[in-house]
Tab-separated table of C-alpha atoms and ligand atoms in Angstrom:
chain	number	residue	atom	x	y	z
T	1	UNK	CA	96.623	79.744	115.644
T	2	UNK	CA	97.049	83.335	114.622
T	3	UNK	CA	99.255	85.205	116.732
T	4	UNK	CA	98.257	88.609	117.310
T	5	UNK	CA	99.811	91.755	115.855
T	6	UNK	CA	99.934	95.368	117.077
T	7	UNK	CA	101.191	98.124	114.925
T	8	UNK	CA	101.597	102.083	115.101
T	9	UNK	CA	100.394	104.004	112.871
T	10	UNK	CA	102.709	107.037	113.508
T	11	UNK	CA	101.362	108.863	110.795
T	12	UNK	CA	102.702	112.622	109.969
T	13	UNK	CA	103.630	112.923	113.904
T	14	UNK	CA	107.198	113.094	115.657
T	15	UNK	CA	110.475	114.383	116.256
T	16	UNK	CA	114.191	112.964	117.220
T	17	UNK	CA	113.315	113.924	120.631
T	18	UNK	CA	109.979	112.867	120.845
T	19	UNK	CA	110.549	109.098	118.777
T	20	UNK	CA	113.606	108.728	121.355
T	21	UNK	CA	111.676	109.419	124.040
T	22	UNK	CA	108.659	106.866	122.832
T	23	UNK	CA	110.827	104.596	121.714
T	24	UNK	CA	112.579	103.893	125.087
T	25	UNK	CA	109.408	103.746	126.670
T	26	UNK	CA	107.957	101.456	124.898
T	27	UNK	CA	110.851	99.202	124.641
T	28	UNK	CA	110.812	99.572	128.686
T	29	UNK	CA	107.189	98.477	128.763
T	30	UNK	CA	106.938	95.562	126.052
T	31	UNK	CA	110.916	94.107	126.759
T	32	UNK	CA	108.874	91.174	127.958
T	33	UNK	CA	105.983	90.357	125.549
T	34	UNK	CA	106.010	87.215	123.280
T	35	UNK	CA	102.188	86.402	122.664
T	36	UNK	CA	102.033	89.152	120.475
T	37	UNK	CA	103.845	90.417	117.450
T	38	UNK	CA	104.561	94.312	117.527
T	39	UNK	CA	105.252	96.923	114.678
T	40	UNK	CA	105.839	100.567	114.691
T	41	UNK	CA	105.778	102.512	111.092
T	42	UNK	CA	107.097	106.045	111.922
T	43	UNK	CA	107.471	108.674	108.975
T	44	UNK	CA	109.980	107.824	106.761
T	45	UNK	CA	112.472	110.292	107.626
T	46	UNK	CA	112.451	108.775	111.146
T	47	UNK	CA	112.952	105.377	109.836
T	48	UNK	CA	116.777	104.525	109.775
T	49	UNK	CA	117.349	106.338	113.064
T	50	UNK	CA	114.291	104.169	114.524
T	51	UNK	CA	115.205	101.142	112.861
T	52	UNK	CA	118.670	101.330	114.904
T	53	UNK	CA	117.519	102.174	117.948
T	54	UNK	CA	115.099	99.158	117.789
T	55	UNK	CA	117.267	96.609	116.431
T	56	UNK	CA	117.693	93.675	118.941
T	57	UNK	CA	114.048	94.680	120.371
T	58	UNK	CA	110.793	92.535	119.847
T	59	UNK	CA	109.325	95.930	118.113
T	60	UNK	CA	109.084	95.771	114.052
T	61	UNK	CA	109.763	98.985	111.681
T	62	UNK	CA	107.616	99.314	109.081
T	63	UNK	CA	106.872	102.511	106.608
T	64	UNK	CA	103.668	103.989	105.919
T	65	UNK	CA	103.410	103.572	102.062
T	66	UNK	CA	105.537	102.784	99.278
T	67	UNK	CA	105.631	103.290	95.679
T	68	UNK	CA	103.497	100.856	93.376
T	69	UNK	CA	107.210	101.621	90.919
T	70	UNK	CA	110.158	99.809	91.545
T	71	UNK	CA	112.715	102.886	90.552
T	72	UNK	CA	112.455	105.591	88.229
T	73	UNK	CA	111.025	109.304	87.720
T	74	UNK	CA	108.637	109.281	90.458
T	75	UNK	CA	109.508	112.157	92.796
T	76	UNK	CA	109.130	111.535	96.407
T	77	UNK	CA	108.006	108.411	96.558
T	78	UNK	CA	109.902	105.267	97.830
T	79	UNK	CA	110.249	102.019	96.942
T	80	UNK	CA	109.630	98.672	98.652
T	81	UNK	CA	113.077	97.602	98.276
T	82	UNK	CA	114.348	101.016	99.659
T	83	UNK	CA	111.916	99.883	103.009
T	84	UNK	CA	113.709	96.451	102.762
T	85	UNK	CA	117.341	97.862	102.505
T	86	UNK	CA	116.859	99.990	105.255
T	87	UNK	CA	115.216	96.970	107.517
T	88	UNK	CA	111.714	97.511	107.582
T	89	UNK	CA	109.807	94.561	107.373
T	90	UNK	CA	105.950	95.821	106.522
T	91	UNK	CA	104.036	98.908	105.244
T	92	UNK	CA	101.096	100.351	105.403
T	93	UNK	CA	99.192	100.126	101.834
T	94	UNK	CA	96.019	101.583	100.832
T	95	UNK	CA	95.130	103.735	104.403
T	96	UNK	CA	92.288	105.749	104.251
T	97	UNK	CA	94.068	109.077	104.321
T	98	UNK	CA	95.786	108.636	101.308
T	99	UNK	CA	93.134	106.896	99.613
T	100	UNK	CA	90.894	110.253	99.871
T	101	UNK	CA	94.133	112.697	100.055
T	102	UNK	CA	96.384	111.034	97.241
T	103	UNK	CA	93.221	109.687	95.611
T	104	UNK	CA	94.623	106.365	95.579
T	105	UNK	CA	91.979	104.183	93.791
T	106	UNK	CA	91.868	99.857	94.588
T	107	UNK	CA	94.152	99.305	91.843
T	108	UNK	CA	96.465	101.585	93.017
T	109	UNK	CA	96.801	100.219	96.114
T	110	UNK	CA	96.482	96.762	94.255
T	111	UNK	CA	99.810	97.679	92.732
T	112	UNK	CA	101.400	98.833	95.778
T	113	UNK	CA	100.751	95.351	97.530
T	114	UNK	CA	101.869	93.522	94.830
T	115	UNK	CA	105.572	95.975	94.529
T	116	UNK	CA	105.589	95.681	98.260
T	117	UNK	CA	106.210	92.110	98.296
T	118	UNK	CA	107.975	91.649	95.662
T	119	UNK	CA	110.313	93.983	97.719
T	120	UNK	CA	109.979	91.043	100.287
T	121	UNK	CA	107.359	93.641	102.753
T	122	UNK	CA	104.414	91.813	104.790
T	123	UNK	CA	101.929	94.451	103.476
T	124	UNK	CA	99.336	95.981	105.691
T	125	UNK	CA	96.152	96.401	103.730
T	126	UNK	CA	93.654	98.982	104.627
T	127	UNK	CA	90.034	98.641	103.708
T	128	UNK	CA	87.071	100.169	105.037
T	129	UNK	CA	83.833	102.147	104.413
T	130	UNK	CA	83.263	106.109	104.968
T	131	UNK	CA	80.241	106.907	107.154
T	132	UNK	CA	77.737	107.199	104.043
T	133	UNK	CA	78.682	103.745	102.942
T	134	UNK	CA	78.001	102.172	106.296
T	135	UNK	CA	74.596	104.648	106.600
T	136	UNK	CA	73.435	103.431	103.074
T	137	UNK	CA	73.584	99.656	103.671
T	138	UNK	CA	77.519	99.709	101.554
T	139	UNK	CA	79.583	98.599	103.853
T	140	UNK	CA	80.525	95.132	102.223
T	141	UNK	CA	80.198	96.434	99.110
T	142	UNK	CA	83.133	99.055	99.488
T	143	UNK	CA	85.400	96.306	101.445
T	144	UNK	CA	84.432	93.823	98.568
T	145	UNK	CA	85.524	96.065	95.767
T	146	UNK	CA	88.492	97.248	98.154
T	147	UNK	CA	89.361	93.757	98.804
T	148	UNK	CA	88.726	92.341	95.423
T	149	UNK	CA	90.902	94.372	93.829
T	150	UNK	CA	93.954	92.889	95.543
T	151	UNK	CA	92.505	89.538	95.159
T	152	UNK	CA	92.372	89.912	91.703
T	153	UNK	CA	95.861	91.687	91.358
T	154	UNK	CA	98.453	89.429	93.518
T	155	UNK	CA	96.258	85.734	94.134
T	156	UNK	CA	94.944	84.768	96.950
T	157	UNK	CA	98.229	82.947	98.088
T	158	UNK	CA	100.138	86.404	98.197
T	159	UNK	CA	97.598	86.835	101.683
T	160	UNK	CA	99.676	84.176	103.304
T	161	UNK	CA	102.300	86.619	103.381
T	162	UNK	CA	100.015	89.565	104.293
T	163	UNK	CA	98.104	91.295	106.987
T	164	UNK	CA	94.881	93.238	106.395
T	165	UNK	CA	93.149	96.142	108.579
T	166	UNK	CA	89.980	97.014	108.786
T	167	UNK	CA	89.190	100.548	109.574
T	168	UNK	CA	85.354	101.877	109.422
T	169	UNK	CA	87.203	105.910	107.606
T	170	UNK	CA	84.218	107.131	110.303
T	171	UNK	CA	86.311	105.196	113.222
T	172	UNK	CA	89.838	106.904	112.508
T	173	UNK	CA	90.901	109.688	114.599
T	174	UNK	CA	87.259	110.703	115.389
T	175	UNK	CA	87.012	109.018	118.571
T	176	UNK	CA	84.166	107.056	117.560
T	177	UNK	CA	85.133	102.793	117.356
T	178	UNK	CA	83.050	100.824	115.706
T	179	UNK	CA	80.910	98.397	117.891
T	180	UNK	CA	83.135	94.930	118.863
T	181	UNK	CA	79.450	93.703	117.240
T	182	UNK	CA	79.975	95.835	114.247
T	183	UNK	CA	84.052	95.472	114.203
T	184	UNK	CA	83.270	91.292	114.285
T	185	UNK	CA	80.570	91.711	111.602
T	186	UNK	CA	82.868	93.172	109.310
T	187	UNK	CA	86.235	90.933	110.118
T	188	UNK	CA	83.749	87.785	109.300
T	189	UNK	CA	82.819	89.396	106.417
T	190	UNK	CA	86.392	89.773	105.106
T	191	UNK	CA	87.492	86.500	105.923
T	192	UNK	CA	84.592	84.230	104.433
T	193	UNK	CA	85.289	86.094	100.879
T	194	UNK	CA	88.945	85.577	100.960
T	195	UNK	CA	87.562	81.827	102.173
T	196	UNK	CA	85.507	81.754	99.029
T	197	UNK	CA	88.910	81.515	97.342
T	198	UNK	CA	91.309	79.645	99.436
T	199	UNK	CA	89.934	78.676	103.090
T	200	UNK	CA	93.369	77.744	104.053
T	201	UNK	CA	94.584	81.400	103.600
T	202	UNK	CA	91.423	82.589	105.354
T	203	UNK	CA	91.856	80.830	108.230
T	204	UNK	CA	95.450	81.617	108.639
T	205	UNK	CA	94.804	85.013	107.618
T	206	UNK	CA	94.933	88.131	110.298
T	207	UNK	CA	92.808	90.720	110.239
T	208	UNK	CA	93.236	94.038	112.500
T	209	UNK	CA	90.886	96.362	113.625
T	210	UNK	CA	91.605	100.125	113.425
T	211	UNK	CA	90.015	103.146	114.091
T	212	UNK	CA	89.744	105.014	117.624
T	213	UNK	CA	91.527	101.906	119.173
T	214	UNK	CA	92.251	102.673	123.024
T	215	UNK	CA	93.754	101.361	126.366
T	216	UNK	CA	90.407	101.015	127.036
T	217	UNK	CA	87.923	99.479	124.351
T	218	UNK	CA	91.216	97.046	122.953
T	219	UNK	CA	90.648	93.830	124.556
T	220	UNK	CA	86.235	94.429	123.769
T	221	UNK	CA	87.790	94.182	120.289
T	222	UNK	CA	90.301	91.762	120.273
T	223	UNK	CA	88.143	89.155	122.024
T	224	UNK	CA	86.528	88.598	119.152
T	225	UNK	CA	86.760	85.505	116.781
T	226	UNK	CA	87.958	87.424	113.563
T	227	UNK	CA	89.727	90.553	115.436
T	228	UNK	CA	93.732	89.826	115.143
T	229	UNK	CA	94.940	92.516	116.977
T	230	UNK	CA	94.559	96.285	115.560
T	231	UNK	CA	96.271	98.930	113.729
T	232	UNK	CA	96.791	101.896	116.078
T	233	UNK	CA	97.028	105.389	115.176
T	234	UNK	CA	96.610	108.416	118.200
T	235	UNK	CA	96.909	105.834	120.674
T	236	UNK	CA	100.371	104.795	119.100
T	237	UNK	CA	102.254	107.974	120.048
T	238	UNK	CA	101.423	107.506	123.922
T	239	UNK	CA	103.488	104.559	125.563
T	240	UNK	CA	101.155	104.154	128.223
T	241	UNK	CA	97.989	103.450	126.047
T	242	UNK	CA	99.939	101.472	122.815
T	243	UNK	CA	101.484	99.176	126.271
T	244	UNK	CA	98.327	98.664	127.053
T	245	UNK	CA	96.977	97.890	124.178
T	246	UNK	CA	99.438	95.663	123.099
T	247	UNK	CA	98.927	93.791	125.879
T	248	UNK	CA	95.390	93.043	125.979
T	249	UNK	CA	96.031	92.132	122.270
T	250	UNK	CA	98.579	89.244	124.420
T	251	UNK	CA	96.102	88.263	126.849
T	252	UNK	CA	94.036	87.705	123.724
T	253	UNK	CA	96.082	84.955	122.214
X	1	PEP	C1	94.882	104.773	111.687
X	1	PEP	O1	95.272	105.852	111.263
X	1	PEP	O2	95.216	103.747	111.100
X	1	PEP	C2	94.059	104.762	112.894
X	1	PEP	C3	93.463	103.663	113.207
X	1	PEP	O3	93.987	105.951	113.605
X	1	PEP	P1	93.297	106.170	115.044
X	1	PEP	O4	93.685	105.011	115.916
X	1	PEP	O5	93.836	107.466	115.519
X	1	PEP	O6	91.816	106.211	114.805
């Protein structure tokens, strides 16, 4: 049985006054919820200060990338251990954003999975195809090679201790969600070729849904057979609709 999980994708959004102000909301509005496991990964600045003000809560911390380096000369980036000393438990590796903004490349974000838990993170693998891809037939092509690479990299065991997201790069922020058809499509897709290594890990393995998740098209999506629960961006900074999300991720368990 794989329980569902929720996370926040903060991204480059927030303040003090704005995280408190989420913060105690949400912890207000989830206090109660056990079906479903929750994570917030705020920018990294905000981390310690959301990290306390979380601790004792059923809410997770978890940052937004980390460096594919242990230590060193690699100016403003941060390492996996630095997210563990501080008490995050995942990170984000691999989203879309900073694969086309960073130009983060598979085996980049290969790497960064494999320093991330070896830092002792649950990483949170993005894959997904731009709107070409999916208008030219490449949909499982791109989440193959995207996939593959990691596959390849850390073993198919190191997905027993990892999460990943799939988010159509068409679906984020735009408004548009991908079909609970085409969202299903896809999540089978990604589990039968990590089954085509190890079908234990596949089975076990959860697999969100992100892109243009809302209050209202959440539990369309996570009512599906290989939909895990979803990786929330917008929706994330607005108590009422990541509440209500998370909980028709719950009433999905
Ligand atoms: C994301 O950034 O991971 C995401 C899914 O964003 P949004 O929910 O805003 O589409």
């Amino acid at each position: 049985m794989r329980k569902p999980l929720v996370a926040g994708n903060w991204k480059m959004n927030g303040s003090r006054d704005a995280n408190s102000k989420l913060l105690s909301a949400l912890q207000d509005g989830l206090g109660d919820l056990q079906a479903v496991q929750l994570a917030v990964c705020p920018p990294a600045v905000y981390l310690p200060e959301v990290i306390d003000t979380l601790s004792g809560s059923n809410i997770e911390v978890g940052g937004q990338d980390c460096s594919d380096e242990a230590s060193g000369a690699y100016t403003g980036e941060i390492a996996g251990s630095m997210l563990t000393e501080i008490g995050c438990r995942c990170v984000i590796v691999g989203h879309s954003e900073r694969r086309q903004r960073q130009n983060e490349d598979s085996a980049w974000v290969a790497a960064k999975f494999v320093a991330a838990q070896a830092a002792g993170l649950t990483p949170i693998l993005c894959v997904g195809e731009q709107k070409e891809d999916r208008e030219a037939g490449r949909t499982e092509a791109v989440v193959a090679e995207q996939l593959d690479a990691v596959l390849d990299a850390a073993g198919v065991e190191a997905f027993d201790r990892a999460v990943i997201a799939y988010e159509p790069v068409w679906a984020i922020g735009t408004g548009l969600t991908a079909t609970p058809e085409q969202a299903q499509e896809v999540h089978a897709f990604i589990r039968n070729r990590v089954a085509g290594r190890d079908p234990r890990v596949a089975a076990e393995l959860r697999i969100l849904y992100g892109g243009s998740v809302k209050a209202d098209n959440a539990a369309g999506l996570f009512g599906l057979a290989d939909i895990d629960g979803g990786l929330i961006g917008g929706a994330s900074l607005d108590a009422d609709a990541f509440i209500a999300i998370a909980r028709a991720a719950a009433e999905s368990a």
